[in-house]
């Protein structure tokens, strides 16, 4: 299967984040203990070349969230709770997805300030890529 194909499996790759959120009670007679929880959020990574494939470029730098406030707000909207913090853990994917991502990056090096796909992946994802399968 090649990148950009509508037959690309949607469960092949995901951006994994740790999200801490707070739950508040609107009833003054109710208290929560704990009121803050942590969970793992997995965001499907778009197939390379498809709309949204540049998520890593727009939201990560050196394996960290580059605009935590923006991703907190986005996660809050998605989850319907107040997100207190969000941190990037990894891009998890299979070898075929990573090869397709690297090929798409190489074909579009003008979108990045780098000389090759390896440098792009290192600049944005750091060492936070896990190959499954």
Short mmCIF file of C-alpha atoms in Angstrom, two decimals:
data_model
loop_
_atom_site.label_atom_id
_atom_site.label_comp_id
_atom_site.label_asym_id
_atom_site.label_seq_id
_atom_site.Cartn_x
_atom_site.Cartn_y
_atom_site.Cartn_z
CA UNK A 1 0.00 0.00 0.00
CA UNK A 2 1.36 3.41 -0.77
CA UNK A 3 0.93 6.74 0.94
CA UNK A 4 -1.98 8.83 -0.22
CA UNK A 5 -4.00 5.71 -1.04
CA UNK A 6 -7.58 5.62 0.19
CA UNK A 7 -6.92 1.98 1.09
CA UNK A 8 -4.29 2.92 3.69
CA UNK A 9 -5.26 1.33 7.04
CA UNK A 10 -6.35 3.93 9.59
CA UNK A 11 -4.94 2.06 12.58
CA UNK A 12 -1.35 1.84 11.32
CA UNK A 13 0.02 4.95 13.01
CA UNK A 14 -0.90 7.19 15.91
CA UNK A 15 0.50 10.13 17.83
CA UNK A 16 0.46 9.21 21.51
CA UNK A 17 0.04 11.88 24.18
CA UNK A 18 -0.24 11.90 27.96
CA UNK A 19 -3.15 14.11 28.97
CA UNK A 20 -3.97 15.32 32.45
CA UNK A 21 -7.50 16.63 32.90
CA UNK A 22 -9.59 18.00 35.71
CA UNK A 23 -13.18 17.22 36.58
CA UNK A 24 -15.06 19.82 38.61
CA UNK A 25 -18.43 19.46 40.26
CA UNK A 26 -20.99 22.19 39.75
CA UNK A 27 -22.68 21.08 42.98
CA UNK A 28 -21.12 22.77 46.04
CA UNK A 29 -22.18 19.77 48.17
CA UNK A 30 -20.08 17.39 46.08
CA UNK A 31 -16.33 17.03 46.16
CA UNK A 32 -14.10 14.83 44.04
CA UNK A 33 -10.97 13.05 45.19
CA UNK A 34 -8.95 12.96 43.03
CA UNK A 35 -10.27 15.68 40.77
CA UNK A 36 -7.37 15.35 38.34
CA UNK A 37 -6.80 12.30 36.16
CA UNK A 38 -4.23 11.24 33.60
CA UNK A 39 -4.90 9.22 30.50
CA UNK A 40 -3.29 8.29 27.20
CA UNK A 41 -4.70 9.95 24.10
CA UNK A 42 -3.97 8.32 20.74
CA UNK A 43 -4.55 10.51 17.68
CA UNK A 44 -4.61 8.67 14.38
CA UNK A 45 -1.78 9.82 12.12
CA UNK A 46 -3.01 10.71 8.66
CA UNK A 47 -1.55 8.69 5.80
CA UNK A 48 1.53 10.45 4.38
CA UNK A 49 0.46 12.90 1.69
CA UNK A 50 -3.17 13.04 2.81
CA UNK A 51 -4.77 16.02 4.51
CA UNK A 52 -3.40 16.32 8.05
CA UNK A 53 -0.17 14.41 7.40
CA UNK A 54 1.88 17.43 8.54
CA UNK A 55 0.48 17.25 12.08
CA UNK A 56 3.97 16.46 13.40
CA UNK A 57 5.46 19.52 11.69
CA UNK A 58 2.75 21.83 12.97
CA UNK A 59 2.57 20.57 16.57
CA UNK A 60 5.87 19.00 17.62
CA UNK A 61 9.51 20.00 17.92
CA UNK A 62 12.34 17.71 19.05
CA UNK A 63 9.85 15.20 20.43
CA UNK A 64 7.94 17.77 22.50
CA UNK A 65 4.69 19.68 22.06
CA UNK A 66 5.61 23.03 20.51
CA UNK A 67 2.45 24.92 21.59
CA UNK A 68 1.05 23.25 24.68
CA UNK A 69 -1.77 25.79 25.12
CA UNK A 70 -3.08 25.09 21.61
CA UNK A 71 -3.00 21.31 22.06
CA UNK A 72 -4.59 21.63 25.54
CA UNK A 73 -7.45 23.62 24.03
CA UNK A 74 -7.81 21.14 21.16
CA UNK A 75 -7.81 18.18 23.56
CA UNK A 76 -10.32 19.95 25.84
CA UNK A 77 -12.70 20.38 22.92
CA UNK A 78 -12.22 16.77 21.83
CA UNK A 79 -12.62 15.25 25.30
CA UNK A 80 -15.22 17.63 26.70
CA UNK A 81 -13.21 18.23 29.89
CA UNK A 82 -10.71 20.85 31.03
CA UNK A 83 -7.28 19.57 30.01
CA UNK A 84 -4.59 20.77 32.42
CA UNK A 85 -1.59 19.46 30.49
CA UNK A 86 -0.65 17.52 27.40
CA UNK A 87 2.72 16.01 26.53
CA UNK A 88 3.86 14.06 23.50
CA UNK A 89 5.02 10.49 24.09
CA UNK A 90 5.63 8.99 20.64
CA UNK A 91 4.58 8.31 17.11
CA UNK A 92 3.78 4.62 16.97
CA UNK A 93 3.62 3.04 13.53
CA UNK A 94 4.65 0.06 11.47
CA UNK A 95 7.74 0.03 9.27
CA UNK A 96 5.69 0.51 6.11
CA UNK A 97 4.11 3.69 7.45
CA UNK A 98 7.49 5.11 8.49
CA UNK A 99 8.94 4.31 5.05
CA UNK A 100 5.98 6.04 3.38
CA UNK A 101 6.33 9.04 5.72
CA UNK A 102 10.03 9.33 4.91
CA UNK A 103 9.30 9.09 1.17
CA UNK A 104 6.62 11.79 1.42
CA UNK A 105 8.98 14.04 3.39
CA UNK A 106 11.73 13.52 0.79
CA UNK A 107 9.26 14.44 -1.98
CA UNK A 108 8.35 17.62 -0.10
CA UNK A 109 11.64 18.77 1.47
CA UNK A 110 10.73 22.36 0.60
CA UNK A 111 8.18 22.27 3.45
CA UNK A 112 10.97 21.73 5.97
CA UNK A 113 14.23 23.41 6.86
CA UNK A 114 16.23 20.20 6.56
CA UNK A 115 18.38 18.28 4.10
CA UNK A 116 16.67 14.88 4.23
CA UNK A 117 13.82 12.91 5.79
CA UNK A 118 15.93 11.54 8.65
CA UNK A 119 16.79 15.07 9.74
CA UNK A 120 13.11 16.11 9.52
CA UNK A 121 11.98 13.16 11.65
CA UNK A 122 14.72 13.85 14.20
CA UNK A 123 13.92 17.59 14.29
CA UNK A 124 10.20 17.17 14.88
CA UNK A 125 9.79 13.78 16.55
CA UNK A 126 13.17 13.49 18.27
CA UNK A 127 13.75 9.86 19.17
CA UNK A 128 10.06 9.36 19.91
CA UNK A 129 9.19 6.96 17.08
CA UNK A 130 8.22 3.40 17.96
CA UNK A 131 7.96 0.77 15.25
CA UNK A 132 5.34 -1.91 15.94
CA UNK A 133 5.11 -5.13 14.06
#
